[in-house]
């Protein structure tokens, strides 16, 4: 039996990895522009970190975590990045070092969910976390950061969905009877008489966590959720004021958005602002959410730090790549292309490796000058080598054959216009580098 990659986990081969670098570089560039610095936390954390922060009744904790026991510890391969970052923030007592911390991360996450296009068991997220700023401007700027990342990848057909959950998150306990608790009660009043029409999962969670039902992907739940009361009607005046501030800041930044009172998202730790960005044009179906985030003003405290406001988001890199490809019509060919193809022919007589020595030293001189080159020393006739040189899309082909070796020269062929030159071996690298500095197709004379 052949061993294959684990279902829902993908290899990224070099050609595709080049597109990943492009996406990651865009993200890093924008994050750095906003003053964020990279944090790298372990991929494995204590299971309790996730079950407590993400919530026992969330899909992620209930059925998607890769958890195991080792050395008497209950461990989990991280399903998301926010909890681990906050754990590190507390562990390093960052509040004592700076009043505001801006962190970003890029890395693999693991969730055992049902694979589909844009939904995998190992996937990658790039995210930002901002600690220490409670104001609504911070929320708007985080959204602006996301929009800029998307724009830098030509993903402009987007919709920003915005909501507020008020203060008092699920792990605040009963002591904090905030907006959340009042909304939970209102929602229960609405859902209880309709409980038999809900999915089995939702029926089970009705008492414990009715908000979760609004985030369900089951069509039965979605039909009922559509008529549910709006959380915005029960926001406290402070929460309302904050939410108004976010909207006002977004407008000032010129970012269109829709207020979506049914937006709750799957993780329990959120407070106040919640947002999602959907890529409309990418044919991603129910995987169209490329970015999700929100405030989590209680997490740092619940991990043993001082009360510290925080906001973050994560973008799904696989989904960004799909949307990026859909948005860029040009065949953005990022594959490796040599610029110079060195055809090293097998000598008819004499030292069988003489040509190879020449090819290798030329390649070294070219790479010293930053020129990408390939050596072809596979046993073949000149005609076949030239065919392969054409197929490689190189600009120049250098021929190292018997005659070249005998005269200490090299033949350089322009693969676009087929013009051919003979050059002294010692001057070849210099000549080629100068030639490459001129636009393709210009005459060989100009380079001299
Ligand atoms: P969804 O509703 O699509 O399941 P989510 O609410 O579970 O997403 P988050 O936990 O907020 O997503 O993660 C943020 C982003 O990470 C998502 O918007 C998505 O782009 C990406 N993402 C989440 N889960 C996966 C997955 N299994 N495969 C690929 N990308 C994912
Ligand atoms: Mg999910």
XYZ file of N, CA and C in Angstrom, residues 71-238:
504
model
N 3.965 12.629 27.869
C 4.639 12.995 29.116
C 3.665 13.544 30.141
N 2.505 12.871 30.231
C 1.498 13.267 31.213
C 0.887 14.640 30.978
N 1.080 15.184 29.781
C 0.448 16.466 29.466
C -0.626 16.259 28.408
N -1.734 16.991 28.543
C -2.769 17.007 27.506
C -2.412 18.134 26.547
N -2.111 17.754 25.308
C -1.602 18.735 24.351
C -2.489 18.812 23.112
N -2.428 19.952 22.422
C -3.205 20.129 21.204
C -2.367 20.863 20.163
N -2.441 20.378 18.940
C -1.798 21.060 17.822
C -2.691 22.255 17.478
N -2.143 23.433 17.525
C -2.968 24.647 17.527
C -3.997 24.714 16.382
N -5.247 25.037 16.727
C -6.264 25.224 15.686
C -6.368 26.684 15.235
N -5.710 27.601 15.949
C -5.756 29.031 15.629
C -4.614 29.706 16.373
N -4.373 30.980 16.092
C -3.182 31.624 16.629
C -3.388 32.579 17.785
N -4.622 33.009 18.002
C -4.860 34.073 18.982
C -4.581 33.638 20.417
N -5.037 32.442 20.770
C -4.876 31.989 22.155
C -3.399 31.818 22.501
N -2.620 31.246 21.598
C -1.190 31.047 21.858
C -0.464 32.374 21.976
N -0.827 33.335 21.128
C -0.185 34.649 21.190
C -0.506 35.315 22.527
N -1.759 35.234 22.956
C -2.145 35.859 24.223
C -1.436 35.164 25.388
N -1.296 33.840 25.297
C -0.558 33.099 26.316
C 0.873 33.641 26.401
N 1.496 33.866 25.254
C 2.866 34.396 25.231
C 2.898 35.836 25.758
N 1.895 36.620 25.402
C 1.820 38.010 25.877
C 1.822 38.043 27.400
N 1.043 37.133 27.992
C 0.968 37.079 29.450
C 2.268 36.516 30.029
N 2.757 35.427 29.410
C 3.962 34.772 29.929
C 5.148 35.743 29.970
N 5.231 36.636 28.997
C 6.345 37.582 28.935
C 5.985 38.947 29.533
N 4.845 39.009 30.220
C 4.404 40.245 30.894
C 4.644 41.477 30.019
N 4.139 41.410 28.802
C 4.426 42.463 27.835
C 3.916 43.835 28.260
N 2.831 43.866 29.065
C 2.279 45.151 29.488
C 3.276 45.970 30.292
N 4.250 45.288 30.910
C 5.269 46.013 31.672
C 6.370 46.560 30.771
N 6.418 46.108 29.519
C 7.496 46.523 28.612
C 7.066 47.621 27.637
N 5.787 47.601 27.281
C 5.285 48.621 26.349
C 3.786 48.753 26.578
N 3.243 49.921 26.304
C 1.824 50.114 26.620
C 0.938 49.496 25.534
N 1.457 49.448 24.329
C 0.697 48.811 23.241
C 1.627 47.811 22.572
N 1.149 46.595 22.326
C 1.938 45.608 21.593
C 1.218 45.265 20.294
N 2.005 45.219 19.223
C 1.429 44.879 17.903
C 2.185 43.673 17.369
N 1.512 42.568 17.310
C 2.146 41.308 16.901
C 1.476 40.739 15.663
N 2.271 40.122 14.810
C 1.651 39.338 13.731
C 2.300 37.958 13.667
N 1.603 37.034 13.041
C 2.125 35.672 12.896
C 1.694 35.112 11.550
N 2.445 34.152 11.073
C 2.073 33.404 9.865
C 2.382 31.948 10.179
N 1.434 31.065 9.965
C 1.768 29.679 10.254
C 0.643 28.704 10.009
N 0.987 27.426 10.174
C 0.029 26.350 9.931
C -0.885 26.168 11.139
N -2.151 25.886 10.874
C -3.153 25.614 11.901
C -3.813 24.280 11.544
N -4.403 23.645 12.536
C -4.918 22.287 12.318
C -6.322 22.138 12.885
N -7.248 21.721 12.038
C -8.612 21.462 12.510
C -9.147 20.247 11.757
N -9.678 19.323 12.498
C -10.187 18.109 11.850
C -11.589 18.298 11.329
N -11.744 19.165 10.343
C -13.079 19.349 9.776
C -13.170 18.726 8.394
N -14.350 18.764 7.815
C -14.551 18.092 6.545
C -13.909 18.910 5.411
N -12.950 18.324 4.699
C -12.238 19.091 3.670
C -13.136 19.482 2.490
N -12.892 20.646 1.945
C -13.579 21.149 0.749
C -12.636 22.175 0.133
N -13.038 22.728 -1.015
C -12.214 23.786 -1.602
C -12.122 24.955 -0.605
N -10.926 25.329 -0.215
C -10.756 26.414 0.752
C -10.957 25.981 2.195
N -11.102 24.680 2.444
C -11.248 24.178 3.812
C -10.413 22.906 3.951
N -9.397 22.962 4.800
C -8.452 21.860 4.915
C -8.225 21.526 6.381
N -7.532 20.426 6.620
C -7.251 20.038 8.009
C -5.937 20.644 8.488
N -4.988 20.768 7.589
C -3.862 21.660 7.860
C -4.025 22.840 6.925
N -4.143 24.024 7.484
C -4.263 25.219 6.658
C -3.359 26.286 7.265
N -3.300 27.432 6.637
C -2.343 28.444 7.084
C -3.044 29.774 7.313
N -2.671 30.393 8.391
C -3.253 31.697 8.689
C -2.153 32.730 8.852
N -2.479 33.944 8.447
C -1.651 35.097 8.777
C -2.553 36.012 9.580
N -2.084 36.436 10.745
C -2.959 37.231 11.595
C -2.206 38.288 12.364
N -2.963 39.237 12.908
C -2.394 40.301 13.737
C -3.120 40.334 15.063
N -2.395 40.704 16.111
C -2.998 40.898 17.426
C -2.496 42.246 17.942
N -3.416 43.047 18.441
C -3.060 44.359 18.992
C -3.528 44.405 20.436
N -2.584 44.563 21.361
C -2.916 44.561 22.792
C -2.745 45.962 23.369
N -3.694 46.352 24.190
C -3.503 47.572 24.962
C -4.211 48.804 24.422
N -5.013 48.659 23.403
C -5.745 49.809 22.862
C -7.227 49.454 22.771
N -8.046 50.122 23.585
C -9.465 49.780 23.649
C -10.309 50.577 22.663
N -9.715 51.618 22.081
C -10.511 52.569 21.307
C -11.008 52.024 19.979
N -12.104 52.570 19.478
C -12.701 52.089 18.225
C -11.822 52.339 17.002
N -10.924 53.325 17.098
C -10.038 53.599 15.963
C -9.147 52.385 15.688
N -8.716 51.716 16.774
C -7.877 50.522 16.614
C -8.623 49.460 15.805
N -9.915 49.290 16.091
C -10.705 48.281 15.384
C -10.746 48.605 13.889
N -11.001 49.888 13.610
C -11.106 50.298 12.208
C -9.769 50.129 11.495
N -8.685 50.443 12.205
C -7.369 50.308 11.572
C -7.007 48.852 11.298
N -7.448 47.957 12.162
C -7.203 46.532 11.908
C -7.919 46.113 10.625
N -9.140 46.604 10.466
C -9.898 46.252 9.259
C -9.213 46.874 8.035
N -8.732 48.111 8.214
C -8.029 48.760 7.103
C -6.797 47.951 6.698
N -6.095 47.442 7.691
C -4.908 46.629 7.422
C -5.297 45.424 6.538
N -6.372 44.769 6.933
C -6.839 43.602 6.147
C -7.178 44.005 4.720
N -7.903 45.093 4.592
C -8.324 45.524 3.263
C -7.098 45.843 2.398
N -6.079 46.406 3.047
C -4.855 46.709 2.292
C -4.113 45.447 1.858
N -4.094 44.452 2.724
C -3.461 43.186 2.321
C -4.194 42.629 1.108
N -5.512 42.619 1.187
C -6.303 42.079 0.072
C -6.049 42.885 -1.197
N -6.047 44.219 -1.066
C -5.846 45.068 -2.240
C -4.479 44.810 -2.864
N -3.472 44.564 -2.014
C -2.136 44.337 -2.556
C -2.082 43.023 -3.323
N -3.092 42.176 -3.132
C -3.175 40.920 -3.882
C -4.261 41.000 -4.956
N -4.665 42.223 -5.282
C -5.711 42.486 -6.287
C -7.073 41.926 -5.907
N -7.271 41.630 -4.618
C -8.581 41.135 -4.187
C -9.383 42.351 -3.719
N -10.166 42.897 -4.654
C -10.883 44.134 -4.338
C -12.397 43.932 -4.356
N -12.836 42.786 -4.893
C -14.271 42.494 -4.903
C -14.623 41.854 -3.556
N -14.714 42.699 -2.516
C -14.864 42.178 -1.157
C -16.042 42.833 -0.454
N -16.486 42.188 0.612
C -17.511 42.792 1.460
C -17.065 42.657 2.914
N -17.064 43.781 3.624
C -16.716 43.780 5.041
C -18.014 43.679 5.847
N -18.143 42.623 6.638
C -19.311 42.440 7.510
C -18.900 42.813 8.925
N -19.767 43.580 9.585
C -19.405 44.134 10.883
C -20.529 43.911 11.881
N -20.155 43.598 13.102
C -21.171 43.460 14.145
C -20.524 43.797 15.488
N -21.353 43.958 16.498
C -20.826 44.088 17.854
C -21.533 43.087 18.743
N -20.754 42.403 19.554
C -21.324 41.438 20.506
C -21.476 42.049 21.887
N -21.139 43.317 22.021
C -21.196 43.924 23.340
C -20.118 43.376 24.247
N -20.097 43.851 25.466
C -19.069 43.348 26.372
C -19.623 42.184 27.181
N -18.719 41.482 27.830
C -19.134 40.307 28.595
C -19.122 39.091 27.698
N -17.968 38.445 27.585
C -17.883 37.289 26.701
C -18.258 36.030 27.464
N -18.294 34.917 26.779
C -18.825 33.675 27.350
C -18.095 33.277 28.630
N -16.769 33.524 28.685
C -16.097 33.096 29.910
C -15.962 34.206 30.947
N -16.857 35.178 30.879
C -16.909 36.189 31.916
C -17.603 35.684 33.172
N -18.386 34.642 33.016
C -19.132 34.122 34.160
C -20.388 34.939 34.399
N -21.215 34.443 35.290
C -22.520 35.069 35.522
C -22.384 36.428 36.193
N -21.215 36.668 36.826
C -21.044 37.930 37.546
C -21.174 39.128 36.602
N -20.723 38.941 35.368
C -20.784 40.042 34.422
C -22.060 39.945 33.585
N -23.093 40.580 34.075
C -24.347 40.552 33.323
C -24.305 41.701 32.339
N -23.563 41.471 31.271
C -23.412 42.507 30.261
C -24.400 42.287 29.133
N -24.124 42.976 28.045
C -24.959 42.864 26.860
C -25.166 41.407 26.467
N -24.066 40.655 26.552
C -24.095 39.278 26.070
C -25.151 38.454 26.797
N -25.182 38.618 28.113
C -26.131 37.839 28.906
C -27.567 38.224 28.560
N -27.772 39.525 28.390
C -29.138 39.965 28.053
C -29.548 39.447 26.678
N -28.599 39.451 25.758
C -28.930 38.977 24.420
C -29.200 37.477 24.426
N -28.391 36.776 25.211
C -28.562 35.322 25.318
C -29.995 34.992 25.760
N -30.472 35.754 26.722
C -31.833 35.530 27.223
C -32.863 35.793 26.133
N -32.672 36.897 25.404
C -33.621 37.250 24.342
C -33.606 36.188 23.241
N -32.419 35.713 22.954
C -32.271 34.719 21.890
C -32.927 33.397 22.301
N -32.741 33.030 23.555
C -33.360 31.793 24.062
C -34.884 31.872 23.963
N -35.425 33.035 24.324
C -36.875 33.229 24.223
C -37.364 32.984 22.810
N -36.552 33.401 21.850
C -36.935 33.251 20.443
C -36.740 31.813 19.969
N -35.639 31.193 20.398
C -35.288 29.872 19.862
C -36.056 28.721 20.508
N -36.345 28.837 21.803
C -36.941 27.697 22.502
C -38.228 27.178 21.844
N -39.160 28.050 21.488
C -40.378 27.526 20.853
C -40.106 26.874 19.485
N -38.933 27.153 18.899
C -38.626 26.621 17.566
C -37.587 25.498 17.635
N -37.322 25.021 18.832
C -36.167 24.139 19.024
C -36.242 22.874 18.167
N -37.441 22.364 17.906
C -37.538 21.108 17.160
C -37.182 21.277 15.686
N -37.187 22.523 15.202
C -36.825 22.756 13.795
C -35.312 22.932 13.628
N -34.598 22.994 14.748
C -33.139 23.201 14.669
C -32.400 21.889 14.383
N -31.164 22.001 13.943
C -30.323 20.814 13.752
C -30.074 20.147 15.104
N -29.684 18.898 15.077
C -29.467 18.154 16.320
C -28.383 18.829 17.161
N -27.300 19.258 16.484
C -26.209 19.942 17.176
C -26.734 21.170 17.918
N -27.539 21.937 17.223
C -28.024 23.189 17.800
C -29.006 22.930 18.938
N -29.819 21.901 18.796
C -30.749 21.565 19.889
C -29.968 21.277 21.161
N -28.870 20.572 20.973
C -28.057 20.185 22.107
C -27.397 21.410 22.767
N -27.066 22.403 21.932
C -26.348 23.563 22.472
C -27.262 24.697 22.910
N -28.549 24.483 22.699
C -29.511 25.566 22.900
C -29.328 26.257 24.253
N -29.290 25.474 25.308
C -29.221 26.072 26.647
C -27.851 26.674 26.915
N -26.820 25.909 26.556
C -25.463 26.309 26.920
C -24.969 27.516 26.143
N -25.177 27.492 24.840
C -24.584 28.530 24.014
C -25.435 28.827 22.770
N -26.576 29.485 22.986
C -27.495 29.725 21.856
C -26.890 30.615 20.758
N -25.901 31.454 21.116
C -25.296 32.325 20.096
C -24.683 31.513 18.966
N -24.158 30.356 19.355
C -23.500 29.483 18.397
C -24.421 29.123 17.229
N -25.722 29.069 17.505
C -26.696 28.654 16.484
C -26.710 29.657 15.321
N -26.422 30.924 15.642
C -26.395 31.935 14.580
C -25.246 31.703 13.608
N -24.215 30.988 14.041
C -23.016 30.762 13.229
C -23.076 29.411 12.507
N -24.170 28.680 12.701
C -24.270 27.333 12.137
C -24.324 27.388 10.614
N -23.738 26.370 9.975
C -23.794 26.308 8.512
C -24.933 25.403 8.053
N -25.679 24.809 9.018
C -26.815 23.952 8.678
C -27.979 24.815 8.182
N -28.535 24.498 7.003
C -29.615 25.332 6.448
C -30.826 25.444 7.378
N -31.122 24.396 8.174
C -32.268 24.470 9.094
C -32.032 25.570 10.122
N -30.798 25.625 10.647
C -30.469 26.660 11.641
C -30.443 28.037 10.996
N -29.914 28.083 9.787
C -29.787 29.385 9.119
C -31.159 30.016 8.875
N -32.153 29.161 8.517
C -33.505 29.677 8.276
C -34.063 30.307 9.542
N -33.839 29.663 10.663
C -34.372 30.190 11.923
C -33.563 31.404 12.384
N -32.233 31.341 12.188
C -31.373 32.448 12.604
C -31.756 33.750 11.901
N -32.247 33.621 10.663
C -32.580 34.822 9.884
C -33.617 35.682 10.587
N -34.489 35.068 11.404
C -35.538 35.849 12.063
C -35.232 36.184 13.515
N -34.007 35.837 13.957
C -33.673 36.026 15.369
C -33.582 37.504 15.725
N -33.788 37.833 16.999
C -33.637 39.237 17.407
C -32.200 39.701 17.194
N -32.017 41.027 17.064
C -30.688 41.575 16.788
C -30.000 41.973 18.084
N -28.750 41.605 18.193
C -27.975 41.945 19.393
C -27.803 43.466 19.506
N -27.850 44.127 18.357
C -27.616 45.576 18.371
C -28.720 46.311 19.135
N -29.903 45.668 19.248
C -31.005 46.290 19.975
C -30.795 46.265 21.484
N -29.899 45.402 21.958
C -29.725 45.320 23.412
C -28.348 45.791 23.877
N -27.564 46.411 22.975
C -26.228 46.901 23.368
C -26.349 47.952 24.477
N -25.414 47.915 25.421
C -25.363 48.961 26.442
C -24.931 50.258 25.778
N -25.078 51.380 26.472
C -24.745 52.646 25.824
C -23.239 52.730 25.537
N -22.394 52.175 26.426
C -20.948 52.198 26.158
C -20.599 51.342 24.938
